[in-house]
Amino acid sequence: MAAAPHPLLTAARTLARDLLAPNAERVDRESVPAGHIEALRRSGLLGVGAPREYGGAGAPDAVVREVQEILAGACCSTWFVQTQHHSPVRMLAASRLPVRERLLRPLATGKLLAGIAFAHVRAFPRVPVRATADRGGWRFDGTVPWYTGWGLNDVMLLAGVSDAEEVVFAFAEAREQPGLRPSPPMRLAALTAARTVSLELDGLWLPGESVVLRTPREEFARVDLPRGTNASPAVFGVARAALDVLEEAGEGETARVLRSRLEEVRGRVYELAAHPVPHERIAERLELKTRAYDLMRAATTAAVVAGGGRAMGLDSPAQRLAREGLFLLVQGQTTDVRRAHLDALARI
């Protein structure tokens, strides 16, 4: 007898079916509403991978990945806002600094929602945000090019690089304040609804007790490598949703062929994601990531083709999924990922 699904998978599917998917086109044209975040909070999904002793679910990685797939396939904008939350939770869970006791429980239970402002660290040797020790804390200066969830998040995990090439991660309140000024919301081809801004930092001072991690930049790069080289669960979520649209359009055979290929790649991607040494087999991870992109692109394109002219309407999920797929091609992109993807495209 098959085991019952994890309760959070059931919660994610219910939320996707009853709230996220029915409103996805409207949200895409407007903005992720606070009510969506409240629904995620009530469902327990904001603590899916958080430690049980701090109020989280402590779910296995396989469940965490599938939850992200379900949310991304239902409403990618909502997925993108909430997915930022899980990196700060993981970093706090691994920390032994005082900020853990102050923030881990409210984040694990969803009482607070966190965003992230550290992707720019990957630009080294450029240093978009400089961290400088100052008055028992840290001063941050520079520009965070992308920050998602502005107006929804309570706190942000901010990082800067010091003159000694140390990456300093610290928590700040996600609001305009002395030393922190947001841009107007960005207008994007996809996921404008996720409320993305840039942040100008001009002497933002954070106390020492807000720091969650200090690590050499080279060590950050080593640990960060598999984050970029593994295919995102969102890619499979959007592709699966597009194949559902394709089936509903009466193109079951095309959907069946593409779904079989997608599931084969998905299995291999997740097998590598569970590999005990995350920074090994990088070339294989990149190959599978670009293959996952190919299949997502085929699935979303097929949904548009099957819909014909109707697929161009803003009330059509096909065009929304196609644009979300374009966004996922560059979300979290690193130099290595870009090179591998372009090389793969040149071989078509």
PDB file of C-alpha atoms in Angstrom, residues 37-228:
ATOM      1  CA  ILE A  37       1.462  35.277   2.175  1.00  0.00           C
ATOM      2  CA  GLU A  38      -1.006  34.894   5.029  1.00  0.00           C
ATOM      3  CA  ALA A  39      -2.318  31.695   3.425  1.00  0.00           C
ATOM      4  CA  LEU A  40       1.232  30.346   3.155  1.00  0.00           C
ATOM      5  CA  ARG A  41       1.794  31.236   6.796  1.00  0.00           C
ATOM      6  CA  ARG A  42      -1.365  29.437   7.939  1.00  0.00           C
ATOM      7  CA  SER A  43      -0.503  26.358   5.888  1.00  0.00           C
ATOM      8  CA  GLY A  44       2.892  25.900   7.585  1.00  0.00           C
ATOM      9  CA  LEU A  45       4.704  26.010   4.243  1.00  0.00           C
ATOM     10  CA  LEU A  46       6.992  28.876   5.298  1.00  0.00           C
ATOM     11  CA  GLY A  47       8.549  26.470   7.801  1.00  0.00           C
ATOM     12  CA  VAL A  48       8.660  23.407   5.544  1.00  0.00           C
ATOM     13  CA  GLY A  49      12.390  22.755   6.059  1.00  0.00           C
ATOM     14  CA  ALA A  50      12.847  24.602   9.357  1.00  0.00           C
ATOM     15  CA  PRO A  51      13.861  22.742  12.534  1.00  0.00           C
ATOM     16  CA  ARG A  52      10.993  21.218  14.485  1.00  0.00           C
ATOM     17  CA  GLU A  53      12.344  22.488  17.784  1.00  0.00           C
ATOM     18  CA  TYR A  54      11.821  26.041  16.519  1.00  0.00           C
ATOM     19  CA  GLY A  55       8.301  25.469  15.241  1.00  0.00           C
ATOM     20  CA  GLY A  56       9.111  24.308  11.718  1.00  0.00           C
ATOM     21  CA  ALA A  57       8.130  21.088   9.969  1.00  0.00           C
ATOM     22  CA  GLY A  58      11.642  19.664   9.496  1.00  0.00           C
ATOM     23  CA  ALA A  59      10.489  18.034   6.240  1.00  0.00           C
ATOM     24  CA  PRO A  60      12.942  16.001   4.136  1.00  0.00           C
ATOM     25  CA  ASP A  61      14.654  17.749   1.230  1.00  0.00           C
ATOM     26  CA  ALA A  62      12.566  15.758  -1.258  1.00  0.00           C
ATOM     27  CA  VAL A  63       9.388  17.207   0.259  1.00  0.00           C
ATOM     28  CA  VAL A  64      10.868  20.716   0.298  1.00  0.00           C
ATOM     29  CA  ARG A  65      11.687  20.440  -3.419  1.00  0.00           C
ATOM     30  CA  GLU A  66       8.233  19.146  -4.345  1.00  0.00           C
ATOM     31  CA  VAL A  67       6.501  21.898  -2.361  1.00  0.00           C
ATOM     32  CA  GLN A  68       8.512  24.461  -4.351  1.00  0.00           C
ATOM     33  CA  GLU A  69       7.503  22.772  -7.618  1.00  0.00           C
ATOM     34  CA  ILE A  70       3.827  22.891  -6.713  1.00  0.00           C
ATOM     35  CA  LEU A  71       3.904  26.563  -5.719  1.00  0.00           C
ATOM     36  CA  ALA A  72       5.914  27.616  -8.790  1.00  0.00           C
ATOM     37  CA  GLY A  73       3.576  25.795 -11.146  1.00  0.00           C
ATOM     38  CA  ALA A  74       0.518  27.404  -9.586  1.00  0.00           C
ATOM     39  CA  CYS A  75       1.754  31.033  -9.294  1.00  0.00           C
ATOM     40  CA  CYS A  76       5.411  31.689  -9.997  1.00  0.00           C
ATOM     41  CA  SER A  77       5.276  35.226  -8.582  1.00  0.00           C
ATOM     42  CA  THR A  78       4.068  33.974  -5.215  1.00  0.00           C
ATOM     43  CA  TRP A  79       6.626  31.172  -5.341  1.00  0.00           C
ATOM     44  CA  PHE A  80       9.414  33.672  -5.976  1.00  0.00           C
ATOM     45  CA  VAL A  81       8.497  35.816  -2.982  1.00  0.00           C
ATOM     46  CA  GLN A  82       8.275  32.897  -0.559  1.00  0.00           C
ATOM     47  CA  THR A  83      11.330  31.030  -1.853  1.00  0.00           C
ATOM     48  CA  GLN A  84      13.546  33.904  -0.650  1.00  0.00           C
ATOM     49  CA  HIS A  85      12.413  33.117   2.904  1.00  0.00           C
ATOM     50  CA  HIS A  86      14.008  29.680   3.111  1.00  0.00           C
ATOM     51  CA  SER A  87      17.672  30.692   2.689  1.00  0.00           C
ATOM     52  CA  PRO A  88      17.656  32.881   5.836  1.00  0.00           C
ATOM     53  CA  VAL A  89      15.936  30.057   7.731  1.00  0.00           C
ATOM     54  CA  ARG A  90      18.612  27.566   6.675  1.00  0.00           C
ATOM     55  CA  MET A  91      21.410  29.979   7.541  1.00  0.00           C
ATOM     56  CA  LEU A  92      19.957  30.677  10.976  1.00  0.00           C
ATOM     57  CA  ALA A  93      19.501  26.958  11.631  1.00  0.00           C
ATOM     58  CA  ALA A  94      23.221  26.412  10.931  1.00  0.00           C
ATOM     59  CA  SER A  95      24.356  29.413  12.996  1.00  0.00           C
ATOM     60  CA  ARG A  96      25.378  29.511  16.643  1.00  0.00           C
ATOM     61  CA  LEU A  97      25.332  33.294  16.910  1.00  0.00           C
ATOM     62  CA  PRO A  98      22.809  35.154  19.115  1.00  0.00           C
ATOM     63  CA  VAL A  99      20.599  36.219  16.188  1.00  0.00           C
ATOM     64  CA  ARG A 100      19.510  32.587  15.830  1.00  0.00           C
ATOM     65  CA  GLU A 101      17.529  32.704  19.076  1.00  0.00           C
ATOM     66  CA  ARG A 102      15.949  36.027  18.172  1.00  0.00           C
ATOM     67  CA  LEU A 103      14.772  35.235  14.636  1.00  0.00           C
ATOM     68  CA  LEU A 104      14.688  31.498  13.897  1.00  0.00           C
ATOM     69  CA  ARG A 105      11.399  30.747  15.635  1.00  0.00           C
ATOM     70  CA  PRO A 106       9.417  33.673  14.158  1.00  0.00           C
ATOM     71  CA  LEU A 107      10.747  32.809  10.703  1.00  0.00           C
ATOM     72  CA  ALA A 108      10.190  29.048  11.094  1.00  0.00           C
ATOM     73  CA  THR A 109       6.581  29.593  12.172  1.00  0.00           C
ATOM     74  CA  GLY A 110       5.933  32.209   9.493  1.00  0.00           C
ATOM     75  CA  LYS A 111       5.281  34.978  11.977  1.00  0.00           C
ATOM     76  CA  LEU A 112       7.921  36.945  10.055  1.00  0.00           C
ATOM     77  CA  LEU A 113       8.710  36.748   6.325  1.00  0.00           C
ATOM     78  CA  ALA A 114      12.312  37.143   5.179  1.00  0.00           C
ATOM     79  CA  GLY A 115      13.862  38.265   1.909  1.00  0.00           C
ATOM     80  CA  ILE A 116      17.444  38.007   0.654  1.00  0.00           C
ATOM     81  CA  ALA A 117      19.923  40.588  -0.572  1.00  0.00           C
ATOM     82  CA  PHE A 118      23.118  38.678  -1.237  1.00  0.00           C
ATOM     83  CA  ALA A 119      23.153  37.402  -4.855  1.00  0.00           C
ATOM     84  CA  HIS A 120      25.434  40.340  -5.720  1.00  0.00           C
ATOM     85  CA  VAL A 121      28.262  38.677  -3.756  1.00  0.00           C
ATOM     86  CA  ARG A 122      28.641  36.327  -6.754  1.00  0.00           C
ATOM     87  CA  ALA A 123      29.808  39.302  -8.851  1.00  0.00           C
ATOM     88  CA  PHE A 124      33.255  39.289  -7.156  1.00  0.00           C
ATOM     89  CA  PRO A 125      35.829  40.742  -7.925  1.00  0.00           C
ATOM     90  CA  ARG A 126      33.226  43.477  -8.357  1.00  0.00           C
ATOM     91  CA  VAL A 127      31.893  44.430  -4.939  1.00  0.00           C
ATOM     92  CA  PRO A 128      28.437  46.004  -5.326  1.00  0.00           C
ATOM     93  CA  VAL A 129      28.010  46.143  -1.535  1.00  0.00           C
ATOM     94  CA  ARG A 130      30.903  46.845   0.818  1.00  0.00           C
ATOM     95  CA  ALA A 131      30.782  45.840   4.494  1.00  0.00           C
ATOM     96  CA  THR A 132      32.954  47.786   6.929  1.00  0.00           C
ATOM     97  CA  ALA A 133      33.401  47.164  10.657  1.00  0.00           C
ATOM     98  CA  ASP A 134      32.115  50.227  12.484  1.00  0.00           C
ATOM     99  CA  ARG A 135      31.196  51.022  16.110  1.00  0.00           C
ATOM    100  CA  GLY A 136      30.808  47.432  17.214  1.00  0.00           C
ATOM    101  CA  GLY A 137      28.682  46.599  14.195  1.00  0.00           C
ATOM    102  CA  TRP A 138      28.862  46.794  10.403  1.00  0.00           C
ATOM    103  CA  ARG A 139      28.296  49.557   7.887  1.00  0.00           C
ATOM    104  CA  PHE A 140      26.957  48.624   4.436  1.00  0.00           C
ATOM    105  CA  ASP A 141      27.475  50.813   1.358  1.00  0.00           C
ATOM    106  CA  GLY A 142      26.617  50.212  -2.294  1.00  0.00           C
ATOM    107  CA  THR A 143      23.729  48.930  -4.396  1.00  0.00           C
ATOM    108  CA  VAL A 144      21.702  45.735  -4.095  1.00  0.00           C
ATOM    109  CA  PRO A 145      20.594  45.303  -7.739  1.00  0.00           C
ATOM    110  CA  TRP A 146      17.626  43.005  -6.998  1.00  0.00           C
ATOM    111  CA  TYR A 147      15.523  42.644  -3.897  1.00  0.00           C
ATOM    112  CA  THR A 148      12.222  40.763  -4.115  1.00  0.00           C
ATOM    113  CA  GLY A 149       9.212  41.008  -1.827  1.00  0.00           C
ATOM    114  CA  TRP A 150       9.498  44.689  -0.898  1.00  0.00           C
ATOM    115  CA  GLY A 151       6.430  45.647   1.093  1.00  0.00           C
ATOM    116  CA  LEU A 152       5.725  42.020   1.999  1.00  0.00           C
ATOM    117  CA  ASN A 153       8.918  41.026   3.824  1.00  0.00           C
ATOM    118  CA  ASP A 154       9.539  41.886   7.449  1.00  0.00           C
ATOM    119  CA  VAL A 155      13.311  41.326   7.487  1.00  0.00           C
ATOM    120  CA  MET A 156      16.066  40.883   4.935  1.00  0.00           C
ATOM    121  CA  LEU A 157      19.284  38.910   4.967  1.00  0.00           C
ATOM    122  CA  LEU A 158      21.879  41.353   3.625  1.00  0.00           C
ATOM    123  CA  ALA A 159      25.472  40.576   2.664  1.00  0.00           C
ATOM    124  CA  GLY A 160      28.508  42.663   1.847  1.00  0.00           C
ATOM    125  CA  VAL A 161      32.185  41.964   1.242  1.00  0.00           C
ATOM    126  CA  SER A 162      34.822  43.482   3.504  1.00  0.00           C
ATOM    127  CA  ASP A 163      38.253  44.802   2.516  1.00  0.00           C
ATOM    128  CA  ALA A 164      39.649  41.536   3.871  1.00  0.00           C
ATOM    129  CA  GLU A 165      37.429  39.617   1.381  1.00  0.00           C
ATOM    130  CA  GLU A 166      35.189  38.317   4.122  1.00  0.00           C
ATOM    131  CA  VAL A 167      31.449  37.993   3.364  1.00  0.00           C
ATOM    132  CA  VAL A 168      29.338  39.402   6.191  1.00  0.00           C
ATOM    133  CA  PHE A 169      25.688  38.310   6.427  1.00  0.00           C
ATOM    134  CA  ALA A 170      23.409  40.297   8.720  1.00  0.00           C
ATOM    135  CA  PHE A 171      19.692  40.844   9.216  1.00  0.00           C
ATOM    136  CA  ALA A 172      18.034  44.224   8.706  1.00  0.00           C
ATOM    137  CA  GLU A 173      14.438  45.387   8.837  1.00  0.00           C
ATOM    138  CA  ALA A 174      12.965  45.368   5.318  1.00  0.00           C
ATOM    139  CA  ARG A 175      11.860  48.999   5.289  1.00  0.00           C
ATOM    140  CA  GLU A 176      13.179  52.368   4.228  1.00  0.00           C
ATOM    141  CA  GLN A 177      15.435  53.733   6.964  1.00  0.00           C
ATOM    142  CA  PRO A 178      18.577  55.851   7.388  1.00  0.00           C
ATOM    143  CA  GLY A 179      21.164  54.404   5.024  1.00  0.00           C
ATOM    144  CA  LEU A 180      18.648  52.292   3.050  1.00  0.00           C
ATOM    145  CA  ARG A 181      16.498  53.587   0.194  1.00  0.00           C
ATOM    146  CA  PRO A 182      14.481  51.423  -2.220  1.00  0.00           C
ATOM    147  CA  SER A 183      13.916  52.188  -5.886  1.00  0.00           C
ATOM    148  CA  PRO A 184      10.395  52.267  -7.343  1.00  0.00           C
ATOM    149  CA  PRO A 185       9.141  48.742  -8.111  1.00  0.00           C
ATOM    150  CA  MET A 186      10.716  47.341 -11.273  1.00  0.00           C
ATOM    151  CA  ARG A 187       8.590  46.664 -14.343  1.00  0.00           C
ATOM    152  CA  LEU A 188       9.699  43.287 -15.687  1.00  0.00           C
ATOM    153  CA  ALA A 189       8.647  41.055 -18.574  1.00  0.00           C
ATOM    154  CA  ALA A 190       7.689  38.427 -15.998  1.00  0.00           C
ATOM    155  CA  LEU A 191       7.158  38.367 -12.233  1.00  0.00           C
ATOM    156  CA  THR A 192       6.649  42.115 -11.881  1.00  0.00           C
ATOM    157  CA  ALA A 193       4.089  40.999  -9.297  1.00  0.00           C
ATOM    158  CA  ALA A 194       6.886  39.783  -7.010  1.00  0.00           C
ATOM    159  CA  ARG A 195       7.603  43.392  -5.967  1.00  0.00           C
ATOM    160  CA  THR A 196      11.281  43.606  -6.928  1.00  0.00           C
ATOM    161  CA  VAL A 197      13.281  46.767  -6.233  1.00  0.00           C
ATOM    162  CA  SER A 198      16.925  47.784  -6.022  1.00  0.00           C
ATOM    163  CA  LEU A 199      18.318  49.081  -2.743  1.00  0.00           C
ATOM    164  CA  GLU A 200      20.696  51.999  -2.305  1.00  0.00           C
ATOM    165  CA  LEU A 201      22.844  51.578   0.808  1.00  0.00           C
ATOM    166  CA  ASP A 202      24.617  54.648   2.111  1.00  0.00           C
ATOM    167  CA  GLY A 203      25.995  53.938   5.532  1.00  0.00           C
ATOM    168  CA  LEU A 204      23.352  51.462   6.679  1.00  0.00           C
ATOM    169  CA  TRP A 205      24.582  50.475  10.128  1.00  0.00           C
ATOM    170  CA  LEU A 206      23.649  47.148  11.686  1.00  0.00           C
ATOM    171  CA  PRO A 207      24.646  46.042  15.194  1.00  0.00           C
ATOM    172  CA  GLY A 208      27.009  43.139  15.722  1.00  0.00           C
ATOM    173  CA  GLU A 209      24.210  40.985  17.127  1.00  0.00           C
ATOM    174  CA  SER A 210      22.428  41.123  13.748  1.00  0.00           C
ATOM    175  CA  VAL A 211      25.248  39.123  12.113  1.00  0.00           C
ATOM    176  CA  VAL A 212      24.414  35.507  11.293  1.00  0.00           C
ATOM    177  CA  LEU A 213      27.596  34.523   9.407  1.00  0.00           C
ATOM    178  CA  ARG A 214      31.055  35.778   8.536  1.00  0.00           C
ATOM    179  CA  THR A 215      32.967  33.640   6.070  1.00  0.00           C
ATOM    180  CA  PRO A 216      35.902  34.017   3.651  1.00  0.00           C
ATOM    181  CA  ARG A 217      34.676  34.866   0.168  1.00  0.00           C
ATOM    182  CA  GLU A 218      36.383  31.796  -1.311  1.00  0.00           C
ATOM    183  CA  GLU A 219      34.549  29.546   1.147  1.00  0.00           C
ATOM    184  CA  PHE A 220      31.250  31.238   0.280  1.00  0.00           C
ATOM    185  CA  ALA A 221      31.937  30.596  -3.413  1.00  0.00           C
ATOM    186  CA  ARG A 222      32.668  26.916  -2.738  1.00  0.00           C
ATOM    187  CA  VAL A 223      29.513  26.388  -0.709  1.00  0.00           C
ATOM    188  CA  ASP A 224      27.448  28.468  -3.128  1.00  0.00           C
ATOM    189  CA  LEU A 225      28.520  26.535  -6.238  1.00  0.00           C
ATOM    190  CA  PRO A 226      25.852  23.791  -6.135  1.00  0.00           C
ATOM    191  CA  ARG A 227      23.089  26.365  -5.565  1.00  0.00           C
ATOM    192  CA  GLY A 228      23.609  27.655  -9.082  1.00  0.00           C
TER     193      GLY A 228
END
